[in-house]
Amino acid sequence: MPTLILVRHGRSTANTAGVLAGRTPGVALDERGAEQAAALPGRLAGLPLAAAVSSPLQRCRETLRPLLAARPDLELHTEERISECDYGDWSGRKLAELADEPLMGVVQQHPSAAAFPGGESMRGMQARAVDAVRDWNARVEAGHGEDAVYVMCSHGDIIKALVADALGMHLDLFQRIHADPCSVTAIRYTRLRPFLLRLGDTGDLAALAPREHPGAAEPGARPAADADAAVGGGAGAP
């Protein structure tokens, strides 16, 4: 079965503003996100990509734009099932204020029980994304063979949920996984099991550097509760 190259979208204006974008329209890449997207064709240059699949949201389509320009024969497909989690009433709110919501503790510690008000459950999010990947694996294999490689651009929580599925992890453990903006995660699917080949690879170790003020509000800073996972994926290194 094919190898899936999962790309999280580049850094967005919502990431740097500390806002949970969700499916809010008009959320674009910021300047750094555009630079990350521009570097993507070079990072993937050695891969014979059979197809490109994108979340319908603007920040994902913008991330793949330079890759598609560099490979005019690469066809783009839009897949609704790998769109961002529907955070419902949480969409567009500041992450700092959401930290005080009782539901945030459930999202962090027991996500399989979390359902966003006016939105979807995290279990539902994972199920639709896993179904999409299974369907695309079959479609790509049928058209290009079992050794084919294809790229899929999606969102932080979606990618984490897909990695958890590939590793046979319960969804309640998926907050232990992290994927920075424009990071590459690679999963090779086989008849017996998936193999995680890369996880959150940016080629940049800046995100490992300690922050001067863990509770600071500058772009990319860790939240005050540093043990919590960034809902939506976070902004990456400053």
Short mmCIF file of C-alpha atoms in Angstrom, two decimals:
data_model
loop_
_atom_site.label_atom_id
_atom_site.label_comp_id
_atom_site.label_asym_id
_atom_site.label_seq_id
_atom_site.Cartn_x
_atom_site.Cartn_y
_atom_site.Cartn_z
CA MET A 1 0.00 0.00 0.00
CA PRO A 2 1.17 3.60 -0.53
CA THR A 3 3.33 5.86 1.59
CA LEU A 4 1.49 8.91 2.87
CA ILE A 5 3.34 12.21 3.31
CA LEU A 6 1.34 14.31 5.76
CA VAL A 7 2.11 18.02 5.74
CA ARG A 8 0.69 20.36 8.32
CA HIS A 9 -0.14 23.74 6.77
CA GLY A 10 2.41 26.53 7.18
CA ARG A 11 2.18 29.00 10.03
CA SER A 12 -1.03 31.01 9.79
CA THR A 13 -2.22 34.40 10.94
CA ALA A 14 -4.36 32.63 13.55
CA ASN A 15 -1.33 30.72 14.89
CA THR A 16 0.58 33.93 15.54
CA ALA A 17 -2.49 35.66 17.00
CA GLY A 18 -3.07 32.82 19.46
CA VAL A 19 -6.54 32.17 18.05
CA LEU A 20 -8.20 28.79 17.55
CA ALA A 21 -9.07 29.20 13.88
CA GLY A 22 -11.00 26.00 13.32
CA ARG A 23 -12.93 26.34 10.08
CA THR A 24 -13.15 30.14 10.19
CA PRO A 25 -12.85 31.38 6.59
CA GLY A 26 -10.10 33.72 5.45
CA VAL A 27 -7.30 32.39 7.66
CA ALA A 28 -4.18 32.69 5.50
CA LEU A 29 -0.50 31.88 5.89
CA ASP A 30 1.53 34.62 7.53
CA GLU A 31 4.90 35.73 6.12
CA ARG A 32 6.79 32.91 7.75
CA GLY A 33 4.15 30.40 6.70
CA ALA A 34 4.56 31.53 3.09
CA GLU A 35 8.32 31.01 3.40
CA GLN A 36 7.74 27.53 4.80
CA ALA A 37 5.44 26.70 1.90
CA ALA A 38 8.00 28.02 -0.60
CA ALA A 39 10.59 25.63 0.84
CA LEU A 40 8.31 22.60 0.57
CA PRO A 41 9.05 21.73 -3.11
CA GLY A 42 12.75 21.44 -2.31
CA ARG A 43 12.13 19.31 0.76
CA LEU A 44 9.99 16.89 -1.27
CA ALA A 45 12.12 17.04 -4.44
CA GLY A 46 13.32 13.45 -4.16
CA LEU A 47 9.83 11.97 -3.92
CA PRO A 48 7.83 10.81 -6.99
CA LEU A 49 4.46 12.09 -5.80
CA ALA A 50 1.44 10.39 -7.33
CA ALA A 51 -1.17 12.83 -6.04
CA ALA A 52 -1.70 15.84 -3.79
CA VAL A 53 -4.69 15.93 -1.43
CA SER A 54 -5.69 19.00 0.56
CA SER A 55 -8.06 20.09 3.25
CA PRO A 56 -10.45 22.62 1.71
CA LEU A 57 -9.28 25.39 4.03
CA GLN A 58 -7.28 28.30 2.63
CA ARG A 59 -4.13 27.81 4.71
CA CYS A 60 -3.69 24.26 3.39
CA ARG A 61 -4.29 25.22 -0.23
CA GLU A 62 -1.77 28.06 0.13
CA THR A 63 0.77 25.64 1.59
CA LEU A 64 0.57 23.34 -1.43
CA ARG A 65 0.55 26.13 -4.01
CA PRO A 66 4.36 26.32 -4.50
CA LEU A 67 4.57 22.52 -4.74
CA LEU A 68 1.91 22.45 -7.43
CA ALA A 69 3.62 25.27 -9.31
CA ALA A 70 6.88 23.30 -9.26
CA ARG A 71 5.10 20.14 -10.42
CA PRO A 72 2.48 21.18 -12.99
CA ASP A 73 1.58 17.55 -13.69
CA LEU A 74 0.67 16.90 -10.05
CA GLU A 75 -3.11 16.88 -9.68
CA LEU A 76 -4.69 18.49 -6.62
CA HIS A 77 -7.68 16.85 -4.93
CA THR A 78 -9.76 18.44 -2.17
CA GLU A 79 -10.87 16.17 0.67
CA GLU A 80 -13.48 17.46 3.12
CA ARG A 81 -12.79 14.67 5.62
CA ILE A 82 -9.30 15.98 6.43
CA SER A 83 -10.54 19.49 7.16
CA GLU A 84 -9.79 21.03 10.54
CA CYS A 85 -11.73 19.81 13.57
CA ASP A 86 -15.04 21.60 13.86
CA TYR A 87 -14.48 23.44 17.13
CA GLY A 88 -17.96 24.94 16.96
CA ASP A 89 -18.45 27.78 19.44
CA TRP A 90 -14.74 27.71 20.29
CA SER A 91 -13.76 28.75 16.76
CA GLY A 92 -12.21 32.19 16.55
CA ARG A 93 -11.63 32.49 20.31
CA LYS A 94 -8.28 33.17 21.97
CA LEU A 95 -6.52 30.06 23.23
CA ALA A 96 -5.59 31.92 26.42
CA GLU A 97 -9.25 32.37 27.36
CA LEU A 98 -10.16 28.81 26.36
CA ALA A 99 -7.60 27.50 28.86
CA ASP A 100 -10.08 28.32 31.65
CA GLU A 101 -12.95 26.36 30.10
CA PRO A 102 -13.74 23.12 32.00
CA LEU A 103 -13.88 21.28 28.68
CA MET A 104 -10.18 22.05 28.08
CA GLY A 105 -9.23 19.57 30.80
CA VAL A 106 -11.21 16.89 28.98
CA VAL A 107 -9.57 17.82 25.66
CA GLN A 108 -6.16 17.47 27.29
CA GLN A 109 -6.66 14.35 29.40
CA HIS A 110 -9.61 12.42 27.94
CA PRO A 111 -10.08 13.63 24.34
CA SER A 112 -12.12 10.59 23.34
CA ALA A 113 -14.87 12.04 25.56
CA ALA A 114 -14.53 15.62 24.27
CA ALA A 115 -17.19 17.18 22.05
CA PHE A 116 -17.01 20.87 21.19
CA PRO A 117 -20.19 22.91 21.80
CA GLY A 118 -21.83 23.50 18.44
CA GLY A 119 -19.12 21.42 16.75
CA GLU A 120 -17.95 17.82 16.56
CA SER A 121 -16.40 15.26 18.88
CA MET A 122 -12.72 14.42 18.73
CA ARG A 123 -13.66 10.77 18.15
CA GLY A 124 -15.68 11.83 15.13
CA MET A 125 -12.78 13.93 13.87
CA GLN A 126 -10.40 10.98 14.03
CA ALA A 127 -12.87 8.54 12.47
CA ARG A 128 -13.52 10.68 9.39
CA ALA A 129 -9.81 11.39 8.86
CA VAL A 130 -8.85 7.72 9.18
CA ASP A 131 -11.61 6.76 6.73
CA ALA A 132 -10.32 9.38 4.28
CA VAL A 133 -6.77 8.02 4.42
CA ARG A 134 -7.92 4.44 3.97
CA ASP A 135 -9.97 5.46 0.92
CA TRP A 136 -7.09 7.46 -0.57
CA ASN A 137 -4.63 4.63 0.04
CA ALA A 138 -6.84 2.33 -2.01
CA ARG A 139 -7.38 4.94 -4.71
CA VAL A 140 -3.68 5.79 -5.06
CA GLU A 141 -2.65 2.14 -5.06
CA ALA A 142 -5.21 1.31 -7.74
CA GLY A 143 -3.95 4.09 -9.97
CA HIS A 144 -0.23 4.12 -9.26
CA GLY A 145 0.77 0.83 -7.61
CA GLU A 146 1.53 -0.30 -4.10
CA ASP A 147 4.85 1.60 -3.92
CA ALA A 148 3.28 4.96 -4.71
CA VAL A 149 3.86 8.05 -2.57
CA TYR A 150 1.33 10.84 -2.17
CA VAL A 151 1.08 14.04 -0.16
CA MET A 152 -1.80 15.21 2.01
CA CYS A 153 -1.95 18.69 3.57
CA SER A 154 -4.04 18.97 6.70
CA HIS A 155 -4.11 20.33 10.27
CA GLY A 156 -2.37 19.67 13.57
CA ASP A 157 -5.09 17.74 15.41
CA ILE A 158 -5.95 15.74 12.27
CA ILE A 159 -2.33 14.70 11.77
CA LYS A 160 -1.93 13.79 15.44
CA ALA A 161 -5.09 11.68 15.27
CA LEU A 162 -3.84 9.87 12.14
CA VAL A 163 -0.48 9.17 13.78
CA ALA A 164 -2.22 7.79 16.87
CA ASP A 165 -4.23 5.46 14.65
CA ALA A 166 -1.09 4.34 12.78
CA LEU A 167 0.67 3.57 16.06
CA GLY A 168 -2.32 1.71 17.51
CA MET A 169 -2.60 4.33 20.27
CA HIS A 170 -5.85 5.18 21.99
CA LEU A 171 -7.09 8.65 21.11
CA ASP A 172 -6.69 9.60 24.78
CA LEU A 173 -2.91 9.48 24.20
CA PHE A 174 -2.83 11.60 21.05
CA GLN A 175 -1.94 14.80 22.91
CA ARG A 176 1.51 13.29 23.40
CA ILE A 177 2.14 13.79 19.67
CA HIS A 178 3.22 17.12 18.17
CA ALA A 179 3.45 18.48 14.62
CA ASP A 180 4.79 21.98 13.94
CA PRO A 181 3.60 24.15 11.04
CA CYS A 182 4.75 22.82 7.65
CA SER A 183 6.24 19.74 9.30
CA VAL A 184 6.35 16.47 7.40
CA THR A 185 5.05 13.21 8.86
CA ALA A 186 5.42 10.04 6.78
CA ILE A 187 3.46 6.81 7.22
CA ARG A 188 3.96 3.74 5.06
CA TYR A 189 0.88 1.54 5.03
CA THR A 190 1.16 -2.20 4.47
CA ARG A 191 -1.29 -5.10 4.51
CA LEU A 192 -0.39 -5.95 8.10
CA ARG A 193 0.39 -2.63 9.76
CA PRO A 194 1.40 1.00 9.20
CA PHE A 195 4.98 2.14 9.79
CA LEU A 196 5.68 5.64 11.09
CA LEU A 197 8.74 6.79 9.13
CA ARG A 198 8.90 10.48 10.07
CA LEU A 199 7.09 12.53 12.69
CA GLY A 200 6.83 16.31 12.62
CA ASP A 201 10.05 16.72 10.61
CA THR A 202 10.80 20.39 9.84
CA GLY A 203 14.54 20.13 9.32
CA ASP A 204 14.68 22.95 11.88
CA LEU A 205 15.66 22.40 15.52
CA ALA A 206 14.71 25.91 16.67
CA ALA A 207 11.51 24.60 18.23
CA LEU A 208 13.64 22.65 20.74
CA ALA A 209 15.25 25.78 22.18
CA PRO A 210 14.03 26.87 25.63
CA ARG A 211 11.79 29.93 25.78
CA GLU A 212 12.87 32.85 27.95
CA HIS A 213 9.37 33.31 29.38
CA PRO A 214 7.16 30.18 29.10
CA GLY A 215 4.03 32.20 29.83
CA ALA A 216 4.79 35.00 27.40
CA ALA A 217 2.36 35.96 24.69
CA GLU A 218 4.80 36.46 21.81
CA PRO A 219 4.16 34.39 18.66
CA GLY A 220 5.19 30.79 19.11
CA ALA A 221 5.57 30.98 22.88
CA ARG A 222 4.51 28.00 24.92
CA PRO A 223 1.34 28.41 26.94
CA ALA A 224 1.59 29.07 30.64
CA ALA A 225 0.48 25.49 31.34
CA ASP A 226 3.42 24.00 29.45
CA ALA A 227 2.22 20.42 30.00
CA ASP A 228 -0.90 21.11 27.95
CA ALA A 229 -1.00 20.37 24.22
CA ALA A 230 -1.78 23.28 21.92
CA VAL A 231 -5.29 22.75 20.63
CA GLY A 232 -5.15 23.18 16.86
CA GLY A 233 -1.41 22.52 16.77
CA GLY A 234 0.40 25.66 17.92
CA ALA A 235 2.57 28.15 16.04
CA GLY A 236 5.93 26.38 16.13
CA ALA A 237 9.24 28.11 16.81
CA PRO A 238 9.14 31.93 17.11
#
